[in-house]
PDB file of C-alpha atoms and ligand atoms in Angstrom:
ATOM      1  CA  MET A   1      -3.303 -21.859 -24.137  1.00  0.00           C
ATOM      2  CA  SER A   2      -5.808 -19.278 -22.820  1.00  0.00           C
ATOM      3  CA  GLU A   3      -6.460 -16.273 -25.150  1.00  0.00           C
ATOM      4  CA  LYS A   4      -7.973 -14.026 -22.458  1.00  0.00           C
ATOM      5  CA  LYS A   5      -6.311 -10.770 -21.554  1.00  0.00           C
ATOM      6  CA  ALA A   6      -4.572 -11.091 -18.169  1.00  0.00           C
ATOM      7  CA  VAL A   7      -5.800  -9.242 -15.132  1.00  0.00           C
ATOM      8  CA  ILE A   8      -3.155  -8.821 -12.400  1.00  0.00           C
ATOM      9  CA  GLY A   9      -4.080  -7.713  -8.904  1.00  0.00           C
ATOM     10  CA  VAL A  10      -1.633  -5.582  -6.884  1.00  0.00           C
ATOM     11  CA  VAL A  11      -2.579  -5.272  -3.252  1.00  0.00           C
ATOM     12  CA  THR A  12      -0.663  -3.094  -0.793  1.00  0.00           C
ATOM     13  CA  ILE A  13      -1.364  -4.098   2.755  1.00  0.00           C
ATOM     14  CA  SER A  14      -0.225  -1.318   5.073  1.00  0.00           C
ATOM     15  CA  ASP A  15      -2.007   0.586   7.865  1.00  0.00           C
ATOM     16  CA  ARG A  16      -0.043   3.784   7.130  1.00  0.00           C
ATOM     17  CA  ALA A  17      -0.110   3.717   3.288  1.00  0.00           C
ATOM     18  CA  SER A  18      -3.892   3.070   3.428  1.00  0.00           C
ATOM     19  CA  LYS A  19      -4.362   6.140   5.616  1.00  0.00           C
ATOM     20  CA  GLY A  20      -2.190   8.276   3.350  1.00  0.00           C
ATOM     21  CA  ILE A  21       0.495   8.738   6.067  1.00  0.00           C
ATOM     22  CA  TYR A  22       3.074   7.597   3.563  1.00  0.00           C
ATOM     23  CA  GLU A  23       2.957   7.173  -0.210  1.00  0.00           C
ATOM     24  CA  ASP A  24       2.578   3.593  -1.409  1.00  0.00           C
ATOM     25  CA  ILE A  25       6.015   3.163  -3.014  1.00  0.00           C
ATOM     26  CA  SER A  26       5.938  -0.660  -2.915  1.00  0.00           C
ATOM     27  CA  GLY A  27       2.668  -1.175  -4.800  1.00  0.00           C
ATOM     28  CA  LYS A  28       3.831   1.309  -7.439  1.00  0.00           C
ATOM     29  CA  ALA A  29       7.141  -0.539  -7.670  1.00  0.00           C
ATOM     30  CA  ILE A  30       5.245  -3.772  -8.418  1.00  0.00           C
ATOM     31  CA  ILE A  31       3.167  -2.082 -11.166  1.00  0.00           C
ATOM     32  CA  ASP A  32       6.323  -0.573 -12.752  1.00  0.00           C
ATOM     33  CA  TYR A  33       8.027  -3.943 -12.587  1.00  0.00           C
ATOM     34  CA  LEU A  34       5.083  -5.656 -14.336  1.00  0.00           C
ATOM     35  CA  LYS A  35       4.994  -3.004 -17.061  1.00  0.00           C
ATOM     36  CA  ASP A  36       8.717  -3.369 -17.565  1.00  0.00           C
ATOM     37  CA  VAL A  37       8.918  -7.158 -17.880  1.00  0.00           C
ATOM     38  CA  ILE A  38       5.508  -8.460 -19.191  1.00  0.00           C
ATOM     39  CA  ILE A  39       5.177  -8.217 -22.969  1.00  0.00           C
ATOM     40  CA  THR A  40       1.638  -9.748 -23.335  1.00  0.00           C
ATOM     41  CA  PRO A  41      -1.438  -7.531 -22.769  1.00  0.00           C
ATOM     42  CA  PHE A  42      -2.592  -7.185 -19.174  1.00  0.00           C
ATOM     43  CA  GLU A  43      -4.497  -4.793 -16.923  1.00  0.00           C
ATOM     44  CA  VAL A  44      -3.884  -4.070 -13.301  1.00  0.00           C
ATOM     45  CA  GLU A  45      -6.431  -4.058 -10.444  1.00  0.00           C
ATOM     46  CA  TYR A  46      -4.786  -2.003  -7.676  1.00  0.00           C
ATOM     47  CA  ARG A  47      -5.891  -1.812  -4.010  1.00  0.00           C
ATOM     48  CA  VAL A  48      -4.348  -0.253  -0.915  1.00  0.00           C
ATOM     49  CA  ILE A  49      -5.849  -1.623   2.303  1.00  0.00           C
ATOM     50  CA  PRO A  50      -5.004  -1.798   6.075  1.00  0.00           C
ATOM     51  CA  ASP A  51      -3.649  -4.902   7.843  1.00  0.00           C
ATOM     52  CA  GLU A  52      -7.111  -6.294   8.580  1.00  0.00           C
ATOM     53  CA  ARG A  53      -7.432 -10.029   7.983  1.00  0.00           C
ATOM     54  CA  ASP A  54     -11.125  -9.985   6.924  1.00  0.00           C
ATOM     55  CA  LEU A  55     -10.521  -7.183   4.473  1.00  0.00           C
ATOM     56  CA  ILE A  56      -7.395  -8.866   3.003  1.00  0.00           C
ATOM     57  CA  GLU A  57      -9.402 -12.072   2.487  1.00  0.00           C
ATOM     58  CA  LYS A  58     -12.370 -10.178   0.951  1.00  0.00           C
ATOM     59  CA  THR A  59     -10.031  -8.272  -1.390  1.00  0.00           C
ATOM     60  CA  LEU A  60      -8.220 -11.445  -2.541  1.00  0.00           C
ATOM     61  CA  ILE A  61     -11.521 -13.199  -3.182  1.00  0.00           C
ATOM     62  CA  GLU A  62     -12.943 -10.240  -5.049  1.00  0.00           C
ATOM     63  CA  LEU A  63      -9.860  -9.951  -7.275  1.00  0.00           C
ATOM     64  CA  ALA A  64      -9.611 -13.692  -7.952  1.00  0.00           C
ATOM     65  CA  ASP A  65     -13.332 -14.571  -8.357  1.00  0.00           C
ATOM     66  CA  GLU A  66     -14.979 -11.407  -9.604  1.00  0.00           C
ATOM     67  CA  LYS A  67     -12.204  -9.527 -11.451  1.00  0.00           C
ATOM     68  CA  GLY A  68     -10.710 -12.766 -12.856  1.00  0.00           C
ATOM     69  CA  CYS A  69      -7.141 -12.118 -11.839  1.00  0.00           C
ATOM     70  CA  SER A  70      -4.645 -14.750 -12.969  1.00  0.00           C
ATOM     71  CA  LEU A  71      -2.064 -13.362 -10.614  1.00  0.00           C
ATOM     72  CA  ILE A  72      -2.308 -11.289  -7.415  1.00  0.00           C
ATOM     73  CA  LEU A  73       0.808  -9.770  -5.866  1.00  0.00           C
ATOM     74  CA  THR A  74       0.502  -8.499  -2.338  1.00  0.00           C
ATOM     75  CA  THR A  75       3.065  -6.316  -0.476  1.00  0.00           C
ATOM     76  CA  GLY A  76       3.326  -5.890   3.292  1.00  0.00           C
ATOM     77  CA  GLY A  77       2.010  -7.576   6.419  1.00  0.00           C
ATOM     78  CA  THR A  78       4.289 -10.689   6.149  1.00  0.00           C
ATOM     79  CA  GLY A  79       6.372 -10.080   9.285  1.00  0.00           C
ATOM     80  CA  PRO A  80       6.032 -11.207  12.947  1.00  0.00           C
ATOM     81  CA  ALA A  81       4.224  -8.108  14.332  1.00  0.00           C
ATOM     82  CA  PRO A  82       0.773  -8.667  15.774  1.00  0.00           C
ATOM     83  CA  ARG A  83      -0.940  -6.868  12.826  1.00  0.00           C
ATOM     84  CA  ASP A  84       1.031  -8.795  10.188  1.00  0.00           C
ATOM     85  CA  VAL A  85      -1.576 -11.250   8.926  1.00  0.00           C
ATOM     86  CA  THR A  86      -1.117 -11.327   5.116  1.00  0.00           C
ATOM     87  CA  PRO A  87       0.130 -14.997   5.026  1.00  0.00           C
ATOM     88  CA  GLU A  88      -2.798 -16.135   7.194  1.00  0.00           C
ATOM     89  CA  ALA A  89      -5.312 -14.372   4.931  1.00  0.00           C
ATOM     90  CA  THR A  90      -3.616 -15.791   1.867  1.00  0.00           C
ATOM     91  CA  GLU A  91      -3.696 -19.359   3.242  1.00  0.00           C
ATOM     92  CA  ALA A  92      -7.328 -19.004   4.229  1.00  0.00           C
ATOM     93  CA  VAL A  93      -8.446 -18.190   0.681  1.00  0.00           C
ATOM     94  CA  CYS A  94      -6.222 -20.645  -1.180  1.00  0.00           C
ATOM     95  CA  GLU A  95      -6.926 -24.286  -2.012  1.00  0.00           C
ATOM     96  CA  LYS A  96      -3.208 -25.142  -2.385  1.00  0.00           C
ATOM     97  CA  MET A  97      -0.036 -23.595  -1.037  1.00  0.00           C
ATOM     98  CA  LEU A  98       3.241 -23.266  -2.950  1.00  0.00           C
ATOM     99  CA  PRO A  99       5.885 -22.895  -0.166  1.00  0.00           C
ATOM    100  CA  GLY A 100       8.774 -22.858  -2.654  1.00  0.00           C
ATOM    101  CA  PHE A 101       7.952 -19.214  -3.509  1.00  0.00           C
ATOM    102  CA  GLY A 102       8.531 -18.009  -0.006  1.00  0.00           C
ATOM    103  CA  GLU A 103      11.628 -20.179   0.439  1.00  0.00           C
ATOM    104  CA  LEU A 104      13.255 -18.779  -2.680  1.00  0.00           C
ATOM    105  CA  MET A 105      12.315 -15.136  -1.946  1.00  0.00           C
ATOM    106  CA  ARG A 106      13.731 -15.393   1.574  1.00  0.00           C
ATOM    107  CA  GLN A 107      16.933 -16.898   0.222  1.00  0.00           C
ATOM    108  CA  VAL A 108      17.542 -14.137  -2.305  1.00  0.00           C
ATOM    109  CA  SER A 109      16.459 -11.446   0.226  1.00  0.00           C
ATOM    110  CA  LEU A 110      19.026 -12.669   2.725  1.00  0.00           C
ATOM    111  CA  LYS A 111      21.704 -11.246   0.344  1.00  0.00           C
ATOM    112  CA  GLN A 112      20.067  -7.868   0.913  1.00  0.00           C
ATOM    113  CA  VAL A 113      19.146  -7.903   4.657  1.00  0.00           C
ATOM    114  CA  PRO A 114      19.686 -10.391   7.509  1.00  0.00           C
ATOM    115  CA  THR A 115      16.091  -9.763   8.578  1.00  0.00           C
ATOM    116  CA  ALA A 116      14.762 -11.481   5.411  1.00  0.00           C
ATOM    117  CA  ILE A 117      14.024 -14.506   7.639  1.00  0.00           C
ATOM    118  CA  LEU A 118      11.417 -12.390   9.457  1.00  0.00           C
ATOM    119  CA  SER A 119       9.122 -12.469   6.426  1.00  0.00           C
ATOM    120  CA  ARG A 120       6.597 -15.317   6.423  1.00  0.00           C
ATOM    121  CA  GLN A 121       5.740 -14.534   2.772  1.00  0.00           C
ATOM    122  CA  THR A 122       4.152 -17.392   0.889  1.00  0.00           C
ATOM    123  CA  ALA A 123       2.156 -18.189  -2.290  1.00  0.00           C
ATOM    124  CA  GLY A 124      -0.903 -20.237  -3.151  1.00  0.00           C
ATOM    125  CA  ILE A 125      -3.624 -21.042  -5.664  1.00  0.00           C
ATOM    126  CA  ARG A 126      -7.249 -19.967  -5.598  1.00  0.00           C
ATOM    127  CA  GLY A 127      -9.063 -21.397  -8.649  1.00  0.00           C
ATOM    128  CA  SER A 128      -7.100 -20.109 -11.671  1.00  0.00           C
ATOM    129  CA  CYS A 129      -5.343 -17.341  -9.660  1.00  0.00           C
ATOM    130  CA  LEU A 130      -1.843 -17.493  -8.256  1.00  0.00           C
ATOM    131  CA  ILE A 131      -1.382 -15.300  -5.140  1.00  0.00           C
ATOM    132  CA  VAL A 132       2.155 -14.327  -4.167  1.00  0.00           C
ATOM    133  CA  ASN A 133       3.134 -12.299  -1.036  1.00  0.00           C
ATOM    134  CA  LEU A 134       6.002  -9.836  -1.114  1.00  0.00           C
ATOM    135  CA  PRO A 135       7.429  -7.992   1.931  1.00  0.00           C
ATOM    136  CA  GLY A 136       6.419  -4.332   2.537  1.00  0.00           C
ATOM    137  CA  LYS A 137       9.803  -2.732   2.057  1.00  0.00           C
ATOM    138  CA  PRO A 138      10.100  -0.976  -1.349  1.00  0.00           C
ATOM    139  CA  GLN A 139      13.632  -2.419  -1.829  1.00  0.00           C
ATOM    140  CA  SER A 140      12.306  -5.992  -1.541  1.00  0.00           C
ATOM    141  CA  ILE A 141      10.076  -5.846  -4.603  1.00  0.00           C
ATOM    142  CA  LYS A 142      12.586  -6.260  -7.453  1.00  0.00           C
ATOM    143  CA  VAL A 143      14.783  -8.808  -5.692  1.00  0.00           C
ATOM    144  CA  CYS A 144      11.803 -11.008  -4.900  1.00  0.00           C
ATOM    145  CA  LEU A 145      10.085 -10.649  -8.254  1.00  0.00           C
ATOM    146  CA  ASP A 146      13.307 -11.283 -10.206  1.00  0.00           C
ATOM    147  CA  ALA A 147      13.614 -14.564  -8.305  1.00  0.00           C
ATOM    148  CA  VAL A 148      10.142 -15.951  -8.740  1.00  0.00           C
ATOM    149  CA  MET A 149       8.977 -14.367 -12.013  1.00  0.00           C
ATOM    150  CA  PRO A 150      10.634 -17.041 -14.271  1.00  0.00           C
ATOM    151  CA  ALA A 151       8.258 -19.683 -12.818  1.00  0.00           C
ATOM    152  CA  ILE A 152       5.079 -17.579 -12.731  1.00  0.00           C
ATOM    153  CA  PRO A 153       3.830 -17.773 -16.381  1.00  0.00           C
ATOM    154  CA  TYR A 154       4.079 -21.602 -16.424  1.00  0.00           C
ATOM    155  CA  CYS A 155       2.376 -21.800 -13.008  1.00  0.00           C
ATOM    156  CA  ILE A 156      -0.473 -19.724 -14.420  1.00  0.00           C
ATOM    157  CA  ASP A 157      -0.703 -22.014 -17.491  1.00  0.00           C
ATOM    158  CA  LEU A 158      -1.022 -25.026 -15.225  1.00  0.00           C
ATOM    159  CA  ILE A 159      -3.949 -23.584 -13.300  1.00  0.00           C
ATOM    160  CA  GLY A 160      -5.799 -22.345 -16.420  1.00  0.00           C
ATOM    161  CA  GLY A 161      -5.135 -18.578 -16.106  1.00  0.00           C
ATOM    162  CA  ALA A 162      -4.333 -16.114 -18.809  1.00  0.00           C
ATOM    163  CA  TYR A 163      -1.296 -16.555 -21.025  1.00  0.00           C
ATOM    164  CA  ILE A 164       1.549 -14.252 -19.775  1.00  0.00           C
ATOM    165  CA  ASP A 165       5.003 -13.879 -21.353  1.00  0.00           C
ATOM    166  CA  THR A 166       8.036 -11.769 -20.340  1.00  0.00           C
ATOM    167  CA  ASP A 167      10.739  -9.937 -22.153  1.00  0.00           C
ATOM    168  CA  PRO A 168      13.524 -12.586 -22.190  1.00  0.00           C
ATOM    169  CA  ASN A 169      16.175  -9.825 -21.925  1.00  0.00           C
ATOM    170  CA  LYS A 170      14.746  -8.946 -18.547  1.00  0.00           C
ATOM    171  CA  VAL A 171      13.187 -12.108 -17.131  1.00  0.00           C
ATOM    172  CA  LYS A 172      13.344 -15.441 -18.905  1.00  0.00           C
ATOM    173  CA  ALA A 173      10.010 -17.253 -18.354  1.00  0.00           C
ATOM    174  CA  PHE A 174      10.647 -21.010 -18.090  1.00  0.00           C
ATOM    175  CA  ARG A 175       8.146 -23.302 -19.763  1.00  0.00           C
ATOM    176  CA  PRO A 176       9.285 -26.948 -19.750  1.00  0.00           C
ATOM    177  CA  LYS A 177       9.170 -28.634 -23.180  1.00  0.00           C
ATOM    178  CA  LYS A 178       6.205 -31.039 -23.418  1.00  0.00           C
TER     179      LYS A 178
HETATM  180  N1  ATP B 201       3.745   0.286   0.688  1.00  0.00           N
HETATM  181  C1  ATP B 201       4.832   0.962   1.178  1.00  0.00           C
HETATM  182  N2  ATP B 201       5.320   2.001   0.515  1.00  0.00           N
HETATM  183  C2  ATP B 201       6.394   2.717   1.029  1.00  0.00           C
HETATM  184  N3  ATP B 201       7.097   2.284   2.070  1.00  0.00           N
HETATM  185  C3  ATP B 201       6.671   1.205   2.739  1.00  0.00           C
HETATM  186  C4  ATP B 201       5.517   0.481   2.319  1.00  0.00           C
HETATM  187  N4  ATP B 201       5.335  -0.556   3.155  1.00  0.00           N
HETATM  188  C5  ATP B 201       6.346  -0.449   4.054  1.00  0.00           C
HETATM  189  N5  ATP B 201       7.121   0.580   3.788  1.00  0.00           N
HETATM  190  C6  ATP B 201       8.318   1.046   4.582  1.00  0.00           C
HETATM  191  O1  ATP B 201       8.864  -0.106   5.222  1.00  0.00           O
HETATM  192  C7  ATP B 201       8.779   0.073   6.636  1.00  0.00           C
HETATM  193  C8  ATP B 201       8.409  -1.213   7.324  1.00  0.00           C
HETATM  194  O2  ATP B 201       7.240  -1.709   6.685  1.00  0.00           O
HETATM  195  P1  ATP B 201       6.204  -2.546   7.489  1.00  0.00           P
HETATM  196  O3  ATP B 201       5.303  -3.225   6.555  1.00  0.00           O
HETATM  197  O4  ATP B 201       6.885  -3.413   8.533  1.00  0.00           O
HETATM  198  O5  ATP B 201       5.354  -1.445   8.169  1.00  0.00           O
HETATM  199  P2  ATP B 201       4.509  -1.570   9.466  1.00  0.00           P
HETATM  200  O6  ATP B 201       5.407  -1.182  10.628  1.00  0.00           O
HETATM  201  O7  ATP B 201       3.847  -2.885   9.512  1.00  0.00           O
HETATM  202  O8  ATP B 201       3.425  -0.408   9.293  1.00  0.00           O
HETATM  203  P3  ATP B 201       2.316  -0.191   8.177  1.00  0.00           P
HETATM  204  O9  ATP B 201       1.376  -1.358   8.225  1.00  0.00           O
HETATM  205  O10 ATP B 201       1.721   1.101   8.614  1.00  0.00           O
HETATM  206  O11 ATP B 201       2.995  -0.047   6.804  1.00  0.00           O
HETATM  207  C9  ATP B 201       7.761   1.182   6.844  1.00  0.00           C
HETATM  208  O12 ATP B 201       8.033   1.909   8.056  1.00  0.00           O
HETATM  209  C10 ATP B 201       7.924   1.999   5.645  1.00  0.00           C
HETATM  210  O13 ATP B 201       9.077   2.916   5.781  1.00  0.00           O
HETATM  211  N1  MTE B 202      14.314  -8.370   0.109  1.00  0.00           N
HETATM  212  C1  MTE B 202      13.966  -7.891   1.321  1.00  0.00           C
HETATM  213  N2  MTE B 202      13.219  -8.747   2.103  1.00  0.00           N
HETATM  214  C2  MTE B 202      12.849  -8.315   3.266  1.00  0.00           C
HETATM  215  C3  MTE B 202      13.168  -7.058   3.792  1.00  0.00           C
HETATM  216  C4  MTE B 202      13.977  -6.190   2.943  1.00  0.00           C
HETATM  217  O1  MTE B 202      14.285  -5.058   3.292  1.00  0.00           O
HETATM  218  N3  MTE B 202      14.302  -6.697   1.725  1.00  0.00           N
HETATM  219  N4  MTE B 202      12.808  -6.668   5.037  1.00  0.00           N
HETATM  220  C5  MTE B 202      12.530  -7.761   6.016  1.00  0.00           C
HETATM  221  C6  MTE B 202      11.887  -7.253   7.227  1.00  0.00           C
HETATM  222  S1  MTE B 202      12.760  -6.123   8.111  1.00  0.00           S
HETATM  223  C7  MTE B 202      10.649  -7.746   7.662  1.00  0.00           C
HETATM  224  S2  MTE B 202      10.069  -7.338   9.216  1.00  0.00           S
HETATM  225  C8  MTE B 202       9.931  -8.698   6.843  1.00  0.00           C
HETATM  226  C9  MTE B 202       8.414  -8.508   6.854  1.00  0.00           C
HETATM  227  O2  MTE B 202       8.045  -7.269   6.313  1.00  0.00           O
HETATM  228  P1  MTE B 202       6.525  -6.899   6.071  1.00  0.00           P
HETATM  229  O3  MTE B 202       5.765  -7.127   7.390  1.00  0.00           O
HETATM  230  O4  MTE B 202       6.587  -5.437   5.671  1.00  0.00           O
HETATM  231  O5  MTE B 202       5.961  -7.765   5.011  1.00  0.00           O
HETATM  232  O6  MTE B 202      10.395  -8.714   5.492  1.00  0.00           O
HETATM  233  C10 MTE B 202      11.758  -8.930   5.455  1.00  0.00           C
HETATM  234  N5  MTE B 202      12.113  -9.196   4.080  1.00  0.00           N
END
């Protein structure tokens, strides 16, 4: 078990939020969610950037390799529009993809909106960092995180990241018995 304090990246990918045209509600919803459910010490590295593939890749690499993030949660840029390139940038910087994350998040999101299938959100591993894409809509954050969070601490254990635990009354982190 790793003793290091977790660093978690939160990256909002939105042309308009990055220009200040609207407030970044989704990134803040992710940070509030993390503060609510994670009971082990962690710090957040927060970025708000436009839908530019090179910049997304650079930001993910900086957060994973230089800031030592064990987890990066992105929001936005997962849809079918021409400027939606978050999944491509994620795949480009990851060594391994974990398609089950996107499959599960789309499944739970379908209970909220029929357009859930328009999100190409995915997840992957870069070194000892797990990167997970969330849609841009503020209302998607909790439904998606509630679905995948139980598997995230064990995934981070497996890739050698920091130890993370959750409040079992809010999210029960599942670690299979050895
Ligand atoms: N980070 C955010 N904070 C608050 N609202 C958001 C955020 N991201 C998206 N939204 C809301 O969801 C809607 C659809 O989001 P989407 O990501 O498709 O935006 P977009 O059309 O790609 O434009 P942009 O990249 O400028 O956010 C937006 O119009 C906005 O109302
Ligand atoms: N839970 C949830 N998932 C959702 C949505 C939502 O409102 N709630 N919006 C969908 C819509 S309308 C789109 S276009 C895609 C992609 O959104 P993005 O480009 O902002 O990432 O996410 C989808 N997934």
